[in-house]
Amino acid sequence: MKKLELVGKKPGQPYTTIDVRGVQIGGDNFVVMAGPCAVEEKNVMAQIAENVVKAGGKVLRGGAFKPRTNPYSFQGYGEPGLKLLKEISNIFNIPIVSEVVDVRDIDLIAHYVDILQIGARNMQNFPLLIEAGKTNKPVLLKKGMTATIFDVLHAAEYILLEGNNSVMICERGIRTFETYTRNTLDLSAVAALKTLTHLPVIVDPSHSTGRTELVGPMMKAALAVGADGIIVEVHSNPENALCDGDQSLSLNDFDSTMQELKKMAKVLEKKL
Amino acid sequence: MKKLELVGKKPGQPYTTIDVRGVQIGGDNFVVMAGPCAVEEKNVMAQIAENVVKAGGKVLRGGAFKPRTNPYSFQGYGEPGLKLLKEISNIFNIPIVSEVVDVRDIDLIAHYVDILQIGARNMQNFPLLIEAGKTNKPVLLKKGMTATIFDVLHAAEYILLEGNNSVMICERGIRTFETYTRNTLDLSAVAALKTLTHLPVIVDPSHSTGRTELVGPMMKAALAVGADGIIVEVHSNPENALCDGDQSLSLNDFDSTMQELKKMAKVLEKKL
Amino acid sequence: MKKLELVGKKPGQPYTTIDVRGVQIGGDNFVVMAGPCAVEEKNVMAQIAENVVKAGGKVLRGGAFKPRTNPYSFQGYGEPGLKLLKEISNIFNIPIVSEVVDVRDIDLIAHYVDILQIGARNMQNFPLLIEAGKTNKPVLLKKGMTATIFDVLHAAEYILLEGNNSVMICERGIRTFETYTRNTLDLSAVAALKTLTHLPVIVDPSHSTGRTELVGPMMKAALAVGADGIIVEVHSNPENALCDGDQSLSLNDFDSTMQELKKMAKVLEKKL
Amino acid sequence: MKKLELVGKKPGQPYTTIDVRGVQIGGDNFVVMAGPCAVEEKNVMAQIAENVVKAGGKVLRGGAFKPRTNPYSFQGYGEPGLKLLKEISNIFNIPIVSEVVDVRDIDLIAHYVDILQIGARNMQNFPLLIEAGKTNKPVLLKKGMTATIFDVLHAAEYILLEGNNSVMICERGIRTFETYTRNTLDLSAVAALKTLTHLPVIVDPSHSTGRTELVGPMMKAALAVGADGIIVEVHSNPENALCDGDQSLSLNDFDSTMQELKKMAKVLEKKL
């Protein structure tokens, strides 16, 4: 049986670089995507976006449709959230990434965002993968909490089979017996993916650790291990975030970690 | 925040019984659902159905839309498979269960089947849960390979919130470090679910173990631990099954295990 | 490389039966070992032992040397505990099992007990396995919380290689991401072990689940899945137990579950 | 109940630095321990030691007593191996670390080595921890494959309670469902340990990944995440290593990764 015909890295094959409104992802670039868990009020979004850009972030994140374990949890602002995210994107000239949860919403979301995110819970939602493969939008595909390295590569193959080659694979932590952290961020999976696929590999240090004080060290480790970028939760006021405040960096902490990353990037010959 | 308002078992609350075309699921019944992994040719289906009914099986299973990790794997016969399954269902007067993978297909599938199955990979496909909640069909909700007991209860809550109370929760094994079995069937989760929810709890000993020789013992253990039923893969010719032959019981093995289950059911005061 | 020469079950090879002071373990017997987590005061021990015997228990358990994660936790009464356990054993004519933690204590403990227990944390304490193999005492070898089926078989091989063939393998739960239960009792590992080795296989439903209300259902499931016995924590007053009160059955609950087991054993053709 | 009185990091408490024959471990040092899995022939050991020193390694590793899952696997050269290791240590003036497996061998091994290693399988071998605590040798305590962050901290507490404060905690990978790597190296546990304890934290990228091509990236990630050092398997001829050849770096690969680490250490303000 055929497998990984499209996502597998053949000997000598160069790594894929994806262009998102002028931002290069892959190759010798290290891209930082940052923003709040959920899209917030306009003035909050503006403050966050301004600081993300100033610190060197290249993509703004923010959820409008939030998949939540508990049906009584806040589910996001929906389309009005996307509109606001787009407005902020235009003001600060920064591409945006947001999650698509429902296969029926793909066209709507693709209309607003620059990168379609497929979340960990939907990594094997095959109709969603196929429809994302039919759009011309780059896709950030999160590895499931229980998915193996080969599972996520097969999921990516579904997207490429439809003709969309602009896929980034995102490691966001797996479920293990350890309870101190929310999940276990598997950086050896990142190193392994860089040997197995030509697609860019992104790391999410926020959802994986679930603890603010561990986010900075894992951002640095992600750069060192060879990831092509990170997607990180940042908020101007983590205590009052609509969601995920416990794992969001403050603007100050984000800025100071970015300074460290820049110094490291230089000796690791990565553009940041 | 509210949680498990609808699926949680309140003190003294009786267990829910679901009627599926005259078959009672829940209460003091132990229901056996059996059939091939994927819908097969008509004569094969007829032979399997006949034997399932004769041995005491009460629901026929068979996949028409198969979610597969590898995009190059057989994906099922689609609607023609459902039509055939329905035909067999009518001939042998046995209700049928089949999986829905795509939220856009729910009405189509609900038109043919008696029980809608939501698979492990889609346990947190929230739009699919919500739409299943809007139908009047009983739902067999499989616990994800990485889902906790509370995760699947929250997923069931999504369905009940839409007004559909006929939900069965199915334990089908979780991912652990053990590699000898395909997954680890967690029967203590079944015992726990029986204390936490009033909904019927079903066990899948086939996908969890992935090994024919372990299916029979786990069927018996499922009955003993207090499950309300099992869903098991059975085939007239496991070596030539369209999929999952390694974990399918032969008709003979199914029949002899059913004889043992019947003896056990008597002393456990369960109807089988 | 050689592997599992001694513990592996060859085609047609009969299952091993171990005689412990007249109690047969293995074959068509289902043996129930029960008692408190730690050896308690004499009058408590006598009350428990009397009830265990009356309900059909065949071996009395009780820890004198307790391996504890936290160095500040109660570590057991040591040799005085063993002396008391032996006294009770003589009064009620019931063999006893207790854990050896330190390789230097093996002779001391073997002097008192009928079965040497090697705990989950010591499953790969190879010097301990080797020294246990040099005694003539039956060994109850617990599978580690993180051990695979083949790991525990290899550990048993260490013991048999020294000439001691009287080894029972005990499944006591593995670490998984599920947090509702203390560990995940893997009954499919029990079914698998019965196909892989001729040694008796015992189940511990107490340490694995960590919850009293789940112990009874898992005792029944252990019998149904084909285990050769169980080792279960029982206490006359679980609330005041020296340790593990949360997972200890009361004498009444133990007795009523034993009644159910006896009915099941009859139809499963097991002696209890 | 008391817990982690001694290993816990109190607010403002400085990190512990351990002096091993003049090599400083902890604080702003990043120490590299390297060498073969098992002690090899003298000329092989000399070649490896020479290159380890030249590349900047500060401690030489090599196993003389090897705990092996399979009793038929090579178990190490025993005391002659330790003698040879000591001889090499003197020639190249480099401290040595080797594993103690049997509590009865501690004095013997402490006679030869500079650091006592307690392996992952023995992390909860409490007599071994206690006896190691009675020596005056620094201890490298490996976190078990199934141990949580708090489990290993409690194990370290056992050692400190006996009066030995020179303990390093080593993350060497945990068991998860991922099968591509041997274990999953949990670098977020390293970041967490640095916030929870004042003891130095070491990373083992060899046993955790089990794959040569992943060792270099994980060495860099370990430095970036804030570890105090690494212990890595290096061999002059990995294909012919007595054990663990699949995960051993060649001398060339070790040397080139050390060059990268040195550049990184400078911007991270670590001494290497």
mmCIF file of N, CA, C and O in Angstrom, chain C residues 140-210:
data_model
loop_
_atom_site.group_PDB
_atom_site.id
_atom_site.type_symbol
_atom_site.label_atom_id
_atom_site.label_comp_id
_atom_site.label_asym_id
_atom_site.label_seq_id
_atom_site.Cartn_x
_atom_site.Cartn_y
_atom_site.Cartn_z
ATOM 1 N N LEU C 140 5.323 -14.138 44.166
ATOM 2 C CA LEU C 140 4.283 -13.363 43.480
ATOM 3 C C LEU C 140 4.975 -12.128 42.913
ATOM 4 O O LEU C 140 5.377 -11.236 43.664
ATOM 5 N N LEU C 141 5.123 -12.091 41.584
ATOM 6 C CA LEU C 141 5.881 -11.024 40.923
ATOM 7 C C LEU C 141 4.914 -10.023 40.310
ATOM 8 O O LEU C 141 4.191 -10.345 39.363
ATOM 9 N N LYS C 142 4.910 -8.819 40.839
ATOM 10 C CA LYS C 142 3.990 -7.811 40.303
ATOM 11 C C LYS C 142 4.565 -7.138 39.075
ATOM 12 O O LYS C 142 5.738 -6.753 39.068
ATOM 13 N N LYS C 143 3.737 -7.001 38.061
ATOM 14 C CA LYS C 143 4.131 -6.286 36.837
ATOM 15 C C LYS C 143 4.242 -4.801 37.163
ATOM 16 O O LYS C 143 3.367 -4.224 37.812
ATOM 17 N N GLY C 144 5.325 -4.191 36.721
ATOM 18 C CA GLY C 144 5.553 -2.780 37.011
ATOM 19 C C GLY C 144 4.495 -1.883 36.405
ATOM 20 O O GLY C 144 3.837 -2.232 35.421
ATOM 21 N N MET C 145 4.354 -0.702 36.989
ATOM 22 C CA MET C 145 3.352 0.259 36.523
ATOM 23 C C MET C 145 3.622 0.706 35.098
ATOM 24 O O MET C 145 2.773 1.259 34.430
ATOM 25 N N THR C 146 4.836 0.468 34.648
ATOM 26 C CA THR C 146 5.250 0.933 33.338
ATOM 27 C C THR C 146 5.783 -0.209 32.512
ATOM 28 O O THR C 146 6.376 -0.015 31.466
ATOM 29 N N ALA C 147 5.611 -1.431 33.012
ATOM 30 C CA ALA C 147 6.204 -2.576 32.327
ATOM 31 C C ALA C 147 5.275 -3.112 31.265
ATOM 32 O O ALA C 147 4.054 -3.124 31.435
ATOM 33 N N THR C 148 5.848 -3.586 30.180
ATOM 34 C CA THR C 148 5.071 -4.260 29.155
ATOM 35 C C THR C 148 4.901 -5.729 29.545
ATOM 36 O O THR C 148 5.553 -6.218 30.475
ATOM 37 N N ILE C 149 4.048 -6.398 28.804
ATOM 38 C CA ILE C 149 3.835 -7.826 29.016
ATOM 39 C C ILE C 149 5.153 -8.582 28.890
ATOM 40 O O ILE C 149 5.477 -9.453 29.707
ATOM 41 N N PHE C 150 5.954 -8.235 27.905
ATOM 42 C CA PHE C 150 7.225 -8.954 27.729
ATOM 43 C C PHE C 150 8.248 -8.581 28.796
ATOM 44 O O PHE C 150 9.097 -9.399 29.147
ATOM 45 N N ASP C 151 8.189 -7.366 29.322
ATOM 46 C CA ASP C 151 9.087 -6.990 30.416
ATOM 47 C C ASP C 151 8.884 -7.904 31.625
ATOM 48 O O ASP C 151 9.846 -8.375 32.232
ATOM 49 N N VAL C 152 7.632 -8.120 31.993
ATOM 50 C CA VAL C 152 7.399 -8.922 33.198
ATOM 51 C C VAL C 152 7.737 -10.394 32.939
ATOM 52 O O VAL C 152 8.217 -11.097 33.829
ATOM 53 N N LEU C 153 7.536 -10.842 31.711
ATOM 54 C CA LEU C 153 7.925 -12.224 31.400
ATOM 55 C C LEU C 153 9.440 -12.382 31.510
ATOM 56 O O LEU C 153 9.941 -13.379 32.035
ATOM 57 N N HIS C 154 10.184 -11.387 31.025
ATOM 58 C CA HIS C 154 11.642 -11.441 31.167
ATOM 59 C C HIS C 154 12.056 -11.409 32.637
ATOM 60 O O HIS C 154 12.998 -12.095 33.042
ATOM 61 N N ALA C 155 11.354 -10.617 33.436
ATOM 62 C CA ALA C 155 11.679 -10.554 34.862
ATOM 63 C C ALA C 155 11.451 -11.925 35.510
ATOM 64 O O ALA C 155 12.267 -12.398 36.314
ATOM 65 N N ALA C 156 10.347 -12.571 35.141
ATOM 66 C CA ALA C 156 10.077 -13.909 35.681
ATOM 67 C C ALA C 156 11.162 -14.896 35.245
ATOM 68 O O ALA C 156 11.575 -15.771 36.012
ATOM 69 N N GLU C 157 11.634 -14.734 34.024
ATOM 70 C CA GLU C 157 12.690 -15.626 33.516
ATOM 71 C C GLU C 157 13.930 -15.562 34.416
ATOM 72 O O GLU C 157 14.593 -16.574 34.647
ATOM 73 N N TYR C 158 14.263 -14.366 34.929
ATOM 74 C CA TYR C 158 15.398 -14.239 35.861
ATOM 75 C C TYR C 158 15.221 -15.178 37.060
ATOM 76 O O TYR C 158 16.175 -15.766 37.540
ATOM 77 N N ILE C 159 13.993 -15.277 37.564
ATOM 78 C CA ILE C 159 13.746 -16.104 38.751
ATOM 79 C C ILE C 159 13.845 -17.587 38.402
ATOM 80 O O ILE C 159 14.525 -18.359 39.080
ATOM 81 N N LEU C 160 13.205 -17.981 37.311
ATOM 82 C CA LEU C 160 13.234 -19.393 36.929
ATOM 83 C C LEU C 160 14.645 -19.866 36.598
ATOM 84 O O LEU C 160 14.993 -21.017 36.851
ATOM 85 N N LEU C 161 15.437 -18.964 36.043
ATOM 86 C CA LEU C 161 16.814 -19.327 35.690
ATOM 87 C C LEU C 161 17.618 -19.773 36.908
ATOM 88 O O LEU C 161 18.610 -20.496 36.780
ATOM 89 N N GLU C 162 17.223 -19.306 38.094
ATOM 90 C CA GLU C 162 17.932 -19.707 39.318
ATOM 91 C C GLU C 162 17.380 -21.009 39.890
ATOM 92 O O GLU C 162 17.820 -21.460 40.947
ATOM 93 N N GLY C 163 16.368 -21.566 39.246
ATOM 94 C CA GLY C 163 15.876 -22.865 39.683
ATOM 95 C C GLY C 163 14.539 -22.843 40.409
ATOM 96 O O GLY C 163 14.020 -23.881 40.803
ATOM 97 N N ASN C 164 13.976 -21.658 40.601
ATOM 98 C CA ASN C 164 12.679 -21.558 41.280
ATOM 99 C C ASN C 164 11.571 -21.404 40.232
ATOM 100 O O ASN C 164 11.459 -20.365 39.587
ATOM 101 N N ASN C 165 10.761 -22.449 40.072
ATOM 102 C CA ASN C 165 9.726 -22.429 39.030
ATOM 103 C C ASN C 165 8.375 -21.954 39.538
ATOM 104 O O ASN C 165 7.425 -21.855 38.777
ATOM 105 N N SER C 166 8.297 -21.683 40.853
ATOM 106 C CA SER C 166 7.002 -21.347 41.438
ATOM 107 C C SER C 166 6.771 -19.844 41.430
ATOM 108 O O SER C 166 6.841 -19.170 42.452
ATOM 109 N N VAL C 167 6.481 -19.333 40.250
ATOM 110 C CA VAL C 167 6.304 -17.891 40.096
ATOM 111 C C VAL C 167 4.892 -17.608 39.613
ATOM 112 O O VAL C 167 4.397 -18.272 38.701
ATOM 113 N N MET C 168 4.248 -16.640 40.265
ATOM 114 C CA MET C 168 2.958 -16.131 39.788
ATOM 115 C C MET C 168 3.180 -14.712 39.288
ATOM 116 O O MET C 168 3.882 -13.940 39.941
ATOM 117 N N ILE C 169 2.571 -14.385 38.167
ATOM 118 C CA ILE C 169 2.684 -13.031 37.629
ATOM 119 C C ILE C 169 1.426 -12.270 38.006
ATOM 120 O O ILE C 169 0.317 -12.780 37.851
ATOM 121 N N CYS C 170 1.600 -11.064 38.506
ATOM 122 C CA CYS C 170 0.453 -10.284 38.981
ATOM 123 C C CYS C 170 0.297 -8.970 38.218
ATOM 124 O O CYS C 170 1.191 -8.136 38.212
ATOM 125 N N GLU C 171 -0.852 -8.800 37.575
ATOM 126 C CA GLU C 171 -1.198 -7.528 36.910
ATOM 127 C C GLU C 171 -1.806 -6.606 37.957
ATOM 128 O O GLU C 171 -2.796 -6.963 38.603
ATOM 129 N N ARG C 172 -1.230 -5.408 38.130
ATOM 130 C CA ARG C 172 -1.700 -4.482 39.171
ATOM 131 C C ARG C 172 -1.941 -3.081 38.621
ATOM 132 O O ARG C 172 -2.016 -2.120 39.363
ATOM 133 N N GLY C 173 -2.079 -2.988 37.287
ATOM 134 C CA GLY C 173 -2.399 -1.696 36.705
ATOM 135 C C GLY C 173 -1.173 -0.997 36.159
ATOM 136 O O GLY C 173 -0.083 -1.130 36.702
ATOM 137 N N ILE C 174 -1.390 -0.260 35.087
ATOM 138 C CA ILE C 174 -0.302 0.487 34.451
ATOM 139 C C ILE C 174 -0.635 1.970 34.453
ATOM 140 O O ILE C 174 -1.785 2.366 34.592
ATOM 141 N N ARG C 175 0.390 2.768 34.286
ATOM 142 C CA ARG C 175 0.189 4.217 34.268
ATOM 143 C C ARG C 175 -0.267 4.650 32.887
ATOM 144 O O ARG C 175 0.369 4.354 31.887
ATOM 145 N N THR C 176 -1.375 5.378 32.847
ATOM 146 C CA THR C 176 -1.886 5.928 31.599
ATOM 147 C C THR C 176 -2.295 7.375 31.879
ATOM 148 O O THR C 176 -2.113 7.868 32.990
ATOM 149 N N PHE C 177 -2.860 8.022 30.879
ATOM 150 C CA PHE C 177 -3.278 9.412 31.061
ATOM 151 C C PHE C 177 -4.570 9.532 31.871
ATOM 152 O O PHE C 177 -4.941 10.635 32.282
ATOM 153 N N GLU C 178 -5.272 8.431 32.081
ATOM 154 C CA GLU C 178 -6.528 8.492 32.831
ATOM 155 C C GLU C 178 -6.226 8.817 34.294
ATOM 156 O O GLU C 178 -5.370 8.196 34.909
ATOM 157 N N THR C 179 -6.938 9.793 34.846
ATOM 158 C CA THR C 179 -6.648 10.198 36.220
ATOM 159 C C THR C 179 -7.757 9.811 37.199
ATOM 160 O O THR C 179 -7.573 9.928 38.398
ATOM 161 N N TYR C 180 -8.897 9.360 36.684
ATOM 162 C CA TYR C 180 -9.998 9.041 37.590
ATOM 163 C C TYR C 180 -9.667 7.820 38.435
ATOM 164 O O TYR C 180 -9.988 7.765 39.622
ATOM 165 N N THR C 181 -9.040 6.854 37.811
ATOM 166 C CA THR C 181 -8.550 5.685 38.538
ATOM 167 C C THR C 181 -7.070 5.901 38.858
ATOM 168 O O THR C 181 -6.389 6.666 38.188
ATOM 169 N N ARG C 182 -6.589 5.194 39.899
ATOM 170 C CA ARG C 182 -5.185 5.359 40.295
ATOM 171 C C ARG C 182 -4.259 4.880 39.180
ATOM 172 O O ARG C 182 -3.295 5.551 38.820
ATOM 173 N N ASN C 183 -4.531 3.712 38.627
ATOM 174 C CA ASN C 183 -3.830 3.204 37.449
ATOM 175 C C ASN C 183 -4.880 2.534 36.574
ATOM 176 O O ASN C 183 -6.045 2.482 36.952
ATOM 177 N N THR C 184 -4.472 2.014 35.436
ATOM 178 C CA THR C 184 -5.416 1.349 34.546
ATOM 179 C C THR C 184 -5.144 -0.153 34.590
ATOM 180 O O THR C 184 -4.093 -0.611 34.140
ATOM 181 N N LEU C 185 -6.085 -0.909 35.170
ATOM 182 C CA LEU C 185 -5.923 -2.362 35.261
ATOM 183 C C LEU C 185 -6.080 -2.947 33.865
ATOM 184 O O LEU C 185 -7.115 -2.777 33.235
ATOM 185 N N ASP C 186 -5.038 -3.616 33.385
ATOM 186 C CA ASP C 186 -5.046 -4.108 32.006
ATOM 187 C C ASP C 186 -5.425 -5.585 31.970
ATOM 188 O O ASP C 186 -4.572 -6.465 31.990
ATOM 189 N N LEU C 187 -6.720 -5.837 31.859
ATOM 190 C CA LEU C 187 -7.167 -7.235 31.839
ATOM 191 C C LEU C 187 -6.862 -7.914 30.514
ATOM 192 O O LEU C 187 -6.775 -9.148 30.459
ATOM 193 N N SER C 188 -6.660 -7.135 29.442
ATOM 194 C CA SER C 188 -6.257 -7.806 28.194
ATOM 195 C C SER C 188 -4.829 -8.328 28.327
ATOM 196 O O SER C 188 -4.465 -9.313 27.681
ATOM 197 N N ALA C 189 -4.028 -7.722 29.186
ATOM 198 C CA ALA C 189 -2.689 -8.270 29.454
ATOM 199 C C ALA C 189 -2.805 -9.623 30.148
ATOM 200 O O ALA C 189 -1.997 -10.526 29.909
ATOM 201 N N VAL C 190 -3.823 -9.770 30.986
ATOM 202 C CA VAL C 190 -4.041 -11.054 31.657
ATOM 203 C C VAL C 190 -4.402 -12.123 30.631
ATOM 204 O O VAL C 190 -3.834 -13.228 30.626
ATOM 205 N N ALA C 191 -5.335 -11.773 29.740
ATOM 206 C CA ALA C 191 -5.713 -12.724 28.684
ATOM 207 C C ALA C 191 -4.502 -13.066 27.823
ATOM 208 O O ALA C 191 -4.296 -14.222 27.444
ATOM 209 N N ALA C 192 -3.690 -12.073 27.534
ATOM 210 C CA ALA C 192 -2.499 -12.311 26.708
ATOM 211 C C ALA C 192 -1.495 -13.191 27.449
ATOM 212 O O ALA C 192 -0.938 -14.136 26.871
ATOM 213 N N LEU C 193 -1.258 -12.910 28.735
ATOM 214 C CA LEU C 193 -0.303 -13.714 29.508
ATOM 215 C C LEU C 193 -0.726 -15.181 29.543
ATOM 216 O O LEU C 193 0.122 -16.076 29.489
ATOM 217 N N LYS C 194 -2.028 -15.432 29.607
ATOM 218 C CA LYS C 194 -2.500 -16.827 29.643
ATOM 219 C C LYS C 194 -2.183 -17.559 28.333
ATOM 220 O O LYS C 194 -2.180 -18.790 28.307
ATOM 221 N N THR C 195 -1.948 -16.812 27.251
ATOM 222 C CA THR C 195 -1.562 -17.481 25.992
ATOM 223 C C THR C 195 -0.046 -17.556 25.850
ATOM 224 O O THR C 195 0.461 -18.315 25.039
ATOM 225 N N LEU C 196 0.687 -16.758 26.626
ATOM 226 C CA LEU C 196 2.135 -16.651 26.440
ATOM 227 C C LEU C 196 2.954 -17.448 27.446
ATOM 228 O O LEU C 196 4.091 -17.818 27.169
ATOM 229 N N THR C 197 2.393 -17.676 28.650
ATOM 230 C CA THR C 197 3.165 -18.355 29.685
ATOM 231 C C THR C 197 2.337 -19.427 30.376
ATOM 232 O O THR C 197 1.102 -19.343 30.404
ATOM 233 N N HIS C 198 3.032 -20.401 30.926
ATOM 234 C CA HIS C 198 2.362 -21.472 31.679
ATOM 235 C C HIS C 198 2.221 -21.112 33.157
ATOM 236 O O HIS C 198 1.619 -21.853 33.933
ATOM 237 N N LEU C 199 2.763 -19.966 33.553
ATOM 238 C CA LEU C 199 2.723 -19.576 34.967
ATOM 239 C C LEU C 199 1.341 -19.040 35.343
ATOM 240 O O LEU C 199 0.651 -18.448 34.505
ATOM 241 N N PRO C 200 0.926 -19.188 36.589
ATOM 242 C CA PRO C 200 -0.353 -18.608 37.015
ATOM 243 C C PRO C 200 -0.323 -17.077 36.942
ATOM 244 O O PRO C 200 0.732 -16.464 37.143
ATOM 245 N N VAL C 201 -1.486 -16.497 36.663
ATOM 246 C CA VAL C 201 -1.608 -15.042 36.536
ATOM 247 C C VAL C 201 -2.646 -14.543 37.534
ATOM 248 O O VAL C 201 -3.780 -15.024 37.565
ATOM 249 N N ILE C 202 -2.228 -13.602 38.356
ATOM 250 C CA ILE C 202 -3.055 -13.074 39.438
ATOM 251 C C ILE C 202 -3.370 -11.608 39.137
ATOM 252 O O ILE C 202 -2.583 -10.922 38.510
ATOM 253 N N VAL C 203 -4.517 -11.129 39.614
ATOM 254 C CA VAL C 203 -4.936 -9.743 39.372
ATOM 255 C C VAL C 203 -5.088 -9.005 40.700
ATOM 256 O O VAL C 203 -5.653 -9.547 41.657
ATOM 257 N N ASP C 204 -4.596 -7.789 40.749
ATOM 258 C CA ASP C 204 -4.751 -6.934 41.932
ATOM 259 C C ASP C 204 -5.721 -5.799 41.601
ATOM 260 O O ASP C 204 -5.339 -4.803 40.980
ATOM 261 N N PRO C 205 -6.988 -5.921 41.999
ATOM 262 C CA PRO C 205 -7.980 -4.889 41.651
ATOM 263 C C PRO C 205 -7.959 -3.698 42.605
ATOM 264 O O PRO C 205 -8.676 -2.734 42.378
ATOM 265 N N SER C 206 -7.150 -3.768 43.655
ATOM 266 C CA SER C 206 -7.149 -2.707 44.663
ATOM 267 C C SER C 206 -6.164 -1.592 44.309
ATOM 268 O O SER C 206 -6.550 -0.424 44.181
ATOM 269 N N HIS C 207 -4.877 -1.948 44.157
ATOM 270 C CA HIS C 207 -3.881 -0.919 43.851
ATOM 271 C C HIS C 207 -4.117 -0.312 42.476
ATOM 272 O O HIS C 207 -3.756 0.837 42.221
ATOM 273 N N SER C 208 -4.679 -1.106 41.562
ATOM 274 C CA SER C 208 -4.877 -0.622 40.203
ATOM 275 C C SER C 208 -5.961 0.435 40.137
ATOM 276 O O SER C 208 -5.776 1.496 39.545
ATOM 277 N N THR C 209 -7.116 0.156 40.739
ATOM 278 C CA THR C 209 -8.219 1.111 40.620
ATOM 279 C C THR C 209 -8.094 2.224 41.650
ATOM 280 O O THR C 209 -8.412 3.370 41.366
ATOM 281 N N GLY C 210 -7.670 1.855 42.866
ATOM 282 C CA GLY C 210 -7.553 2.878 43.908
ATOM 283 C C GLY C 210 -8.887 3.397 44.419
ATOM 284 O O GLY C 210 -8.925 4.388 45.136
#
